[in-house]
Tab-separated table of C-alpha atoms in Angstrom:
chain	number	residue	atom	x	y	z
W	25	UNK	CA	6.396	1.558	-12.188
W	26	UNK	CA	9.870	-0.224	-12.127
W	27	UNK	CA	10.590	-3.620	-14.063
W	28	UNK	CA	12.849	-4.548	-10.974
W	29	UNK	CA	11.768	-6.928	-8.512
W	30	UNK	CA	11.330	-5.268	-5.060
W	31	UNK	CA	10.243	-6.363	-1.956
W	32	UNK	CA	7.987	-4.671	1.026
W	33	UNK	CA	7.825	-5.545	4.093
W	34	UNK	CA	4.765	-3.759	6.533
W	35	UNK	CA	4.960	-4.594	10.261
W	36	UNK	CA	1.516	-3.890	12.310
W	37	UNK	CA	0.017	-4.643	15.205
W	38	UNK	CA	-1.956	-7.916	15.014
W	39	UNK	CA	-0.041	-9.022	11.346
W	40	UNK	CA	2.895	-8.669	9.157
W	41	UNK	CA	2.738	-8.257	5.440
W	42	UNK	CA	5.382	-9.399	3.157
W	43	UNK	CA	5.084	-8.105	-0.417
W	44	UNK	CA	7.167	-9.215	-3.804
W	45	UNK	CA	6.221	-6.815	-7.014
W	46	UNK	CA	7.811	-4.747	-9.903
W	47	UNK	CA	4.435	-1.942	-8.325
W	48	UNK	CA	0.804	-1.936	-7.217
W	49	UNK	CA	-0.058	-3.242	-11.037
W	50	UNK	CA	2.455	-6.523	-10.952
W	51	UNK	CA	2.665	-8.074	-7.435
W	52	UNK	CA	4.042	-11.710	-7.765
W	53	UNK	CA	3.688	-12.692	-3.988
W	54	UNK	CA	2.055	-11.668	-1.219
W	55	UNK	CA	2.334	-13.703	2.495
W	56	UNK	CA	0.495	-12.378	5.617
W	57	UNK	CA	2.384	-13.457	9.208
W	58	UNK	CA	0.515	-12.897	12.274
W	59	UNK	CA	2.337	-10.375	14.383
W	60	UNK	CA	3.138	-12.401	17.813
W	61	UNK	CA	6.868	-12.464	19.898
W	62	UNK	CA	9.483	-10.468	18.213
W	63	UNK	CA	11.749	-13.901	17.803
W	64	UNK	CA	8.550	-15.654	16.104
W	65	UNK	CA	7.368	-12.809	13.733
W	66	UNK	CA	11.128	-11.925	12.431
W	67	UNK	CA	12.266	-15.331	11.814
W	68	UNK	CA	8.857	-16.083	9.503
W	69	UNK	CA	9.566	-12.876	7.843
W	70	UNK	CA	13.456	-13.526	6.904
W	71	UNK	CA	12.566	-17.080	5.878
W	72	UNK	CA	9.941	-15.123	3.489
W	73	UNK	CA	12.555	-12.758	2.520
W	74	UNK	CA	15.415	-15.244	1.986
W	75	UNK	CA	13.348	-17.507	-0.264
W	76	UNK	CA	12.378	-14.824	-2.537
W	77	UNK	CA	16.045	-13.508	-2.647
W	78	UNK	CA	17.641	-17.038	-3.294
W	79	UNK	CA	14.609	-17.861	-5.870
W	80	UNK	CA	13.690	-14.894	-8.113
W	81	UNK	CA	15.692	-11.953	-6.218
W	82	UNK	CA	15.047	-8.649	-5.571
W	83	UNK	CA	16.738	-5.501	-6.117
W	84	UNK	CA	15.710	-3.578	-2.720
W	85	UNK	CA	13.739	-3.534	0.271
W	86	UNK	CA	11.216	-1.481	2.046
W	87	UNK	CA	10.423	-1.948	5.939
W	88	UNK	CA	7.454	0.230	7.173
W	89	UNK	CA	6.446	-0.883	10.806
W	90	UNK	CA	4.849	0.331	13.735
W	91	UNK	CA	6.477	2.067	16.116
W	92	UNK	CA	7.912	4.313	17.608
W	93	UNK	CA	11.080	3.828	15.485
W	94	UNK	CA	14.561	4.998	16.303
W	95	UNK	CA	14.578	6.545	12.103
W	96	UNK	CA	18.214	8.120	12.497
W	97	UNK	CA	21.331	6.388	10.923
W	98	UNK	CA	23.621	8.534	13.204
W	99	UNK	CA	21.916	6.453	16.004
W	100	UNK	CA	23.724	3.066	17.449
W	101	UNK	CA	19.721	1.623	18.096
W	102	UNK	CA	18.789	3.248	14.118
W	103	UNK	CA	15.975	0.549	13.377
W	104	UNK	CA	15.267	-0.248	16.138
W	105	UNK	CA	11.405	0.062	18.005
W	106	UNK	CA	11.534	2.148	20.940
W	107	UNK	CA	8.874	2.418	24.027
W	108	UNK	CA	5.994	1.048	22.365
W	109	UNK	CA	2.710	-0.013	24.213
W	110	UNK	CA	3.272	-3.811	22.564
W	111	UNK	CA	4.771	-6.095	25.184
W	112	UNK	CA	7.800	-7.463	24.004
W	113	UNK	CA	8.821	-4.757	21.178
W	114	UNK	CA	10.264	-2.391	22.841
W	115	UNK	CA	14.228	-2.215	22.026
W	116	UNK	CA	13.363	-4.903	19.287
W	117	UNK	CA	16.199	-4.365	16.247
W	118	UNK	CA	14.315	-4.838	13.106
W	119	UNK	CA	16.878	-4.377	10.570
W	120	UNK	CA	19.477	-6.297	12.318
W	121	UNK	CA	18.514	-9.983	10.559
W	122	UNK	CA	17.531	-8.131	7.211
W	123	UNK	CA	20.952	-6.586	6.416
W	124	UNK	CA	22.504	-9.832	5.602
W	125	UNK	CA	20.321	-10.120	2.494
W	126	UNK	CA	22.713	-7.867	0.523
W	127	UNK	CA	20.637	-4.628	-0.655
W	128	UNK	CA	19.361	-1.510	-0.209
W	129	UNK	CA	17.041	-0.863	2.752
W	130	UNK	CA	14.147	1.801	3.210
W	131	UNK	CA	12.955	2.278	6.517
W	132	UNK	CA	9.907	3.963	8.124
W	133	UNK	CA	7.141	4.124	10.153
W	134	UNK	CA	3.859	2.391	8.609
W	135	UNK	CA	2.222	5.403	8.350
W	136	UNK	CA	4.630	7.559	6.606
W	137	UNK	CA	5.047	4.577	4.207
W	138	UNK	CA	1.129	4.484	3.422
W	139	UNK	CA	1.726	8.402	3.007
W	140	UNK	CA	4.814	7.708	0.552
W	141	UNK	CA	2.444	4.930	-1.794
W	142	UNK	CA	-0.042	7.509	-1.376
W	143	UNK	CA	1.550	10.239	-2.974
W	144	UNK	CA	2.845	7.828	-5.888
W	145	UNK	CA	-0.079	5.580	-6.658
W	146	UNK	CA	-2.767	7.534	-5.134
W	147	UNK	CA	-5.040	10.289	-3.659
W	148	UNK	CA	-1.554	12.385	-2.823
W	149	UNK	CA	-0.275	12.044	-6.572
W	150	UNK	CA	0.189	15.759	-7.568
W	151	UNK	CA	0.447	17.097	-4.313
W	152	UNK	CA	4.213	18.575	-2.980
W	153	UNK	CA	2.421	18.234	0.798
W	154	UNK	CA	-0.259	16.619	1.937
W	155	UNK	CA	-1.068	14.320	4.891
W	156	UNK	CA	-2.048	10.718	5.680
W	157	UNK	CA	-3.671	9.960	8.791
W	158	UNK	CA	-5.400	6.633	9.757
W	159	UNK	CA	-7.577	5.821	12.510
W	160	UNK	CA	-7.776	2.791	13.762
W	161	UNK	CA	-5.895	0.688	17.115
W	162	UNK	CA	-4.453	3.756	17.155
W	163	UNK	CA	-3.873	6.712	15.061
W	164	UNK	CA	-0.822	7.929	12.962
W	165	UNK	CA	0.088	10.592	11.198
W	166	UNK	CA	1.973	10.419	7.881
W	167	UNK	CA	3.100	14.199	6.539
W	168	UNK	CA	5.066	14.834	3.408
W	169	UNK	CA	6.569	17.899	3.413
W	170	UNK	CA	7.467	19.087	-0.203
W	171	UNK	CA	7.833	15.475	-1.449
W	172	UNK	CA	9.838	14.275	1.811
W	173	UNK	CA	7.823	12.890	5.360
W	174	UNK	CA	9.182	14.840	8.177
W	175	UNK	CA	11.416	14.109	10.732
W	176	UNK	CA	13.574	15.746	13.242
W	177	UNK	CA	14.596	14.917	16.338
W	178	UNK	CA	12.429	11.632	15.944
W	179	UNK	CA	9.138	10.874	13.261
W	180	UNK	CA	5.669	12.385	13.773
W	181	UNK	CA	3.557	11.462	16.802
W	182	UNK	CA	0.649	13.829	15.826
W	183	UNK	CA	-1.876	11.110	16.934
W	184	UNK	CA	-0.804	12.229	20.479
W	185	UNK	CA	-1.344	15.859	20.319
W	186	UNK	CA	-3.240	17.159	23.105
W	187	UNK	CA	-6.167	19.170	21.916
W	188	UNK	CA	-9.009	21.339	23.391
W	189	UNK	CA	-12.194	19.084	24.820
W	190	UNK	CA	-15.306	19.062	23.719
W	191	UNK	CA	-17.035	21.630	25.923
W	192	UNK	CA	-18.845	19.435	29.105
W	193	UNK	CA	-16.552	16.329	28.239
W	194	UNK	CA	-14.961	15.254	31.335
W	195	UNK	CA	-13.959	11.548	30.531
W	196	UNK	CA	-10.471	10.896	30.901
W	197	UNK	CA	-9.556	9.576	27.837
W	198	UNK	CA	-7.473	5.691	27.146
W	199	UNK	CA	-4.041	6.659	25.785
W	200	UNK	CA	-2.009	4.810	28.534
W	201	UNK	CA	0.801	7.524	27.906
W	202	UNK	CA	-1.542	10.960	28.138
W	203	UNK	CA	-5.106	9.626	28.919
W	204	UNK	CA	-6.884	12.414	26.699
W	205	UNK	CA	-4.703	12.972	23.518
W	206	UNK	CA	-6.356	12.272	20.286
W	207	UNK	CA	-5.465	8.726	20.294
W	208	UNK	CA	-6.831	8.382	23.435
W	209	UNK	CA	-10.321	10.005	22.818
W	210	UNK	CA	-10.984	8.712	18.903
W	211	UNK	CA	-8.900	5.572	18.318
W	212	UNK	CA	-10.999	2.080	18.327
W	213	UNK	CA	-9.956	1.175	21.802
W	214	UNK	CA	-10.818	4.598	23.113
W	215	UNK	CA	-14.074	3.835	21.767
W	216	UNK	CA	-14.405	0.832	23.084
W	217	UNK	CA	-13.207	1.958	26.196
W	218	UNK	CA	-15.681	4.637	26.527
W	219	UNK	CA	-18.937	2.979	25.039
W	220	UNK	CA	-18.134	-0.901	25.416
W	221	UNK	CA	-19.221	-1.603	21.829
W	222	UNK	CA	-16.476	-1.739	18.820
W	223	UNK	CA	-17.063	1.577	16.656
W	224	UNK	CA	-17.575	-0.698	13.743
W	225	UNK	CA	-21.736	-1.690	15.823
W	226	UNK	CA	-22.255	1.946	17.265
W	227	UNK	CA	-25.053	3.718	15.316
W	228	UNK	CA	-23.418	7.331	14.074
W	229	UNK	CA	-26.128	8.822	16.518
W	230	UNK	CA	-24.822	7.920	19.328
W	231	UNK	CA	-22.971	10.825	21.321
W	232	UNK	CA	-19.852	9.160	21.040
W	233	UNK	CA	-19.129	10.133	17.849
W	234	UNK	CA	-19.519	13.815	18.725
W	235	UNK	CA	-15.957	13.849	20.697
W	236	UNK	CA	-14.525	11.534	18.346
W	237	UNK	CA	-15.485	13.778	15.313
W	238	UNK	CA	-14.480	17.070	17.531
W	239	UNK	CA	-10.880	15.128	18.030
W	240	UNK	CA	-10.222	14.471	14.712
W	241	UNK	CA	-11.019	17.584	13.428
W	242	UNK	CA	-8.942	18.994	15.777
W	243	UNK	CA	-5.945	17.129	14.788
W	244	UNK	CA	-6.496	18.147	11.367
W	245	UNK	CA	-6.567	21.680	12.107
W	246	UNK	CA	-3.223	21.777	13.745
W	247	UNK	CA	-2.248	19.968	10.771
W	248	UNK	CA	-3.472	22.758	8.483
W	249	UNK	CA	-1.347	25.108	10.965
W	250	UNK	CA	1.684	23.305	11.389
W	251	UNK	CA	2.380	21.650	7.624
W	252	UNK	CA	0.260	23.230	5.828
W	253	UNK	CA	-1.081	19.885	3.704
W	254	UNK	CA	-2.616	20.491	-0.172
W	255	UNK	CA	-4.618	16.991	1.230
W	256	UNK	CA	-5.473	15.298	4.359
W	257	UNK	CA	-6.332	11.879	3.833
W	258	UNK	CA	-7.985	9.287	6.217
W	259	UNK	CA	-7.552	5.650	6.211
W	260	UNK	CA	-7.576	2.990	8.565
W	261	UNK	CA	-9.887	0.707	9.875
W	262	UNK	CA	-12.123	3.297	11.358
W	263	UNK	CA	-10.726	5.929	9.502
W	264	UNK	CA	-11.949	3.859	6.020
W	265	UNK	CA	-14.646	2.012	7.554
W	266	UNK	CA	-17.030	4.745	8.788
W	267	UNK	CA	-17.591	7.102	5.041
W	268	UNK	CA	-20.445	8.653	7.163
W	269	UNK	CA	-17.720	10.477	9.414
W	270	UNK	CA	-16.688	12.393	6.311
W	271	UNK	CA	-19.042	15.095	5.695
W	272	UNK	CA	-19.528	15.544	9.787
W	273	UNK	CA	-15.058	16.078	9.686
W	274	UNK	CA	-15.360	18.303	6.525
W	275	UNK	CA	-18.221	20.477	8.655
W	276	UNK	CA	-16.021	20.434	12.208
W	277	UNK	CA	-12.672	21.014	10.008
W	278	UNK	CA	-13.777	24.261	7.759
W	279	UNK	CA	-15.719	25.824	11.356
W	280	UNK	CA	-12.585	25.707	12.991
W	281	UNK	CA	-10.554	27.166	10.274
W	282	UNK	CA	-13.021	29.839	9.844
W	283	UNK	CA	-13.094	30.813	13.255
W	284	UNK	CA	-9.745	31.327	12.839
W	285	UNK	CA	-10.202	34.433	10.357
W	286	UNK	CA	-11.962	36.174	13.239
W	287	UNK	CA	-14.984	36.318	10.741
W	288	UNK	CA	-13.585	39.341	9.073
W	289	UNK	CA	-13.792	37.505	5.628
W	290	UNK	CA	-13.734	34.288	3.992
W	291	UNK	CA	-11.161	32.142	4.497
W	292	UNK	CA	-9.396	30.607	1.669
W	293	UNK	CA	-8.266	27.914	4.362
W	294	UNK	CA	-11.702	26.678	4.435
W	295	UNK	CA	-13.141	26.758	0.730
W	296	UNK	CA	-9.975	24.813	-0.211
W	297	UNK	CA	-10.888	22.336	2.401
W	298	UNK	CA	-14.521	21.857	2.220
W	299	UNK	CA	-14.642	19.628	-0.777
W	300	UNK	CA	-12.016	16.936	-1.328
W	301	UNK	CA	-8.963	17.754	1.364
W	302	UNK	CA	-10.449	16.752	4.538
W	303	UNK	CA	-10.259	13.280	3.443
W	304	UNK	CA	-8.898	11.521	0.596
């Protein structure tokens, strides 16, 4: 908790959220702006910003948006959005109007922000490494790597990964990039797509939910390969929405991991998994 004024700003798909608080405990203003043309959204957001910064002030900023982002200052596009699905956002410069307000920037992608406040205010407090993924229009990946969310050559995509199918699955998926990554087979839309009823009305007995609980869990395990998380936690809209998909993703997530000790004993992997890491 800080006694400094800061403010937030989180860019998504269908709305904009602009916050002003000292921490989760003391927010003095929150405004919602629907997320619509690039010119629209960003002017409503700096006349948001400017107010609060020519009334009570603010000491720094945080910008967590959808992307993909351009996250490298070395980069003549750095904060910029680059080849997103969104018409009209691709090549958009978000920090461009903000700089004029005269402090400190952070800048990320919405997920690895929600993984950030997660590890200081939430179910990732404690944990050096842990992951954040939420399912919803689409699905993101947030993973902090010994207190820092990793990057490289760009930010994490893992929501794309291509995984095994479900044996006798032969849809083609609705990623409009790779048809049957894990976006495409377990996001909302794919749902949609595949059933033509929102997730939120299907019954958890319906079939469906077989590939989408067979994707996830297969993201997770290459999580539990690749980062090696303390925690994976789920959010999102369908991600927070469905609690029955827990125990189903906490079954698919410790098979797979013990299949991967070749049965010769039990895996550690898995009993640390089977209770709370799955999902947050």
């Amino acid at each position: 908790m800080t006694d400094r004024l800061l403010a937030g700003v989180e860019l998504g798909g269908t709305k904009c959220i602009c916050i002003l608080a000292c921490g989760p405990g003391e927010i003095r203003e929150q405004v919602r702006i629907p997320t619509e043309a690039p010119t629209v959204t960003l002017a409503a957001i700096q006349t948001v910003l400017t107010r609060w910064q020519t009334g009570p002030g603010f000491a720094a900023l945080g910008v967590g948006s959808f992307g993909p982002l351009d996250l490298s200052p070395c980069s003549p596009t750095f904060g910029t959005v680059v080849n997103t699905p969104k018409p009209g956002w691709s090549g958009v410069d978000l920090l461009g109007p903000l700089r004029g307000l005269g402090v400190p920037i952070g800048f990320d992608t919405d997920v690895n922000a929600a993984a950030l406040a997660e590890g200081r205010w939430g179910a990732g407090r404690g944990l050096e490494s842990f992951a954040y993924v939420t399912v919803g229009t689409g699905i993101g990946v947030g993973s902090v790597v010994r207190g820092q969310t990793a990057r490289g050559l760009g930010h994490c995509e893992a929501g794309h990964l291509r995984i095994p199918r479900l044996p006798g699955s032969g849809w083609a998926g609705a990623c409009p990039f790779h048809g049957d990554c894990v976006e495409g087979l377990a996001s909302g839309p794919a749902i949609l797509a595949r059933s033509g009823r929102p997730a939120e009305d299907m019954p958890m007995t319906d079939p469906v939910w077989d590939e989408v609980v067979h994707a996830l869990a297969a993201l997770f395990h290459n999580l539990v390969l690749t980062t090696a998380p303390q925690r994976i936690l789920l959010g999102g809209g369908l991600g927070g929405g469905r609690p029955e998909l827990l125990p189903r993703l906490r079954r698919a997530l410790i098979q797979k991991s013990r299949r991967l000790c070749h049965g010769r004993h039990d895996c550690r992997r898995s009993r640390r998994l089977s209770g709370r890491a799955p999902a947050g």
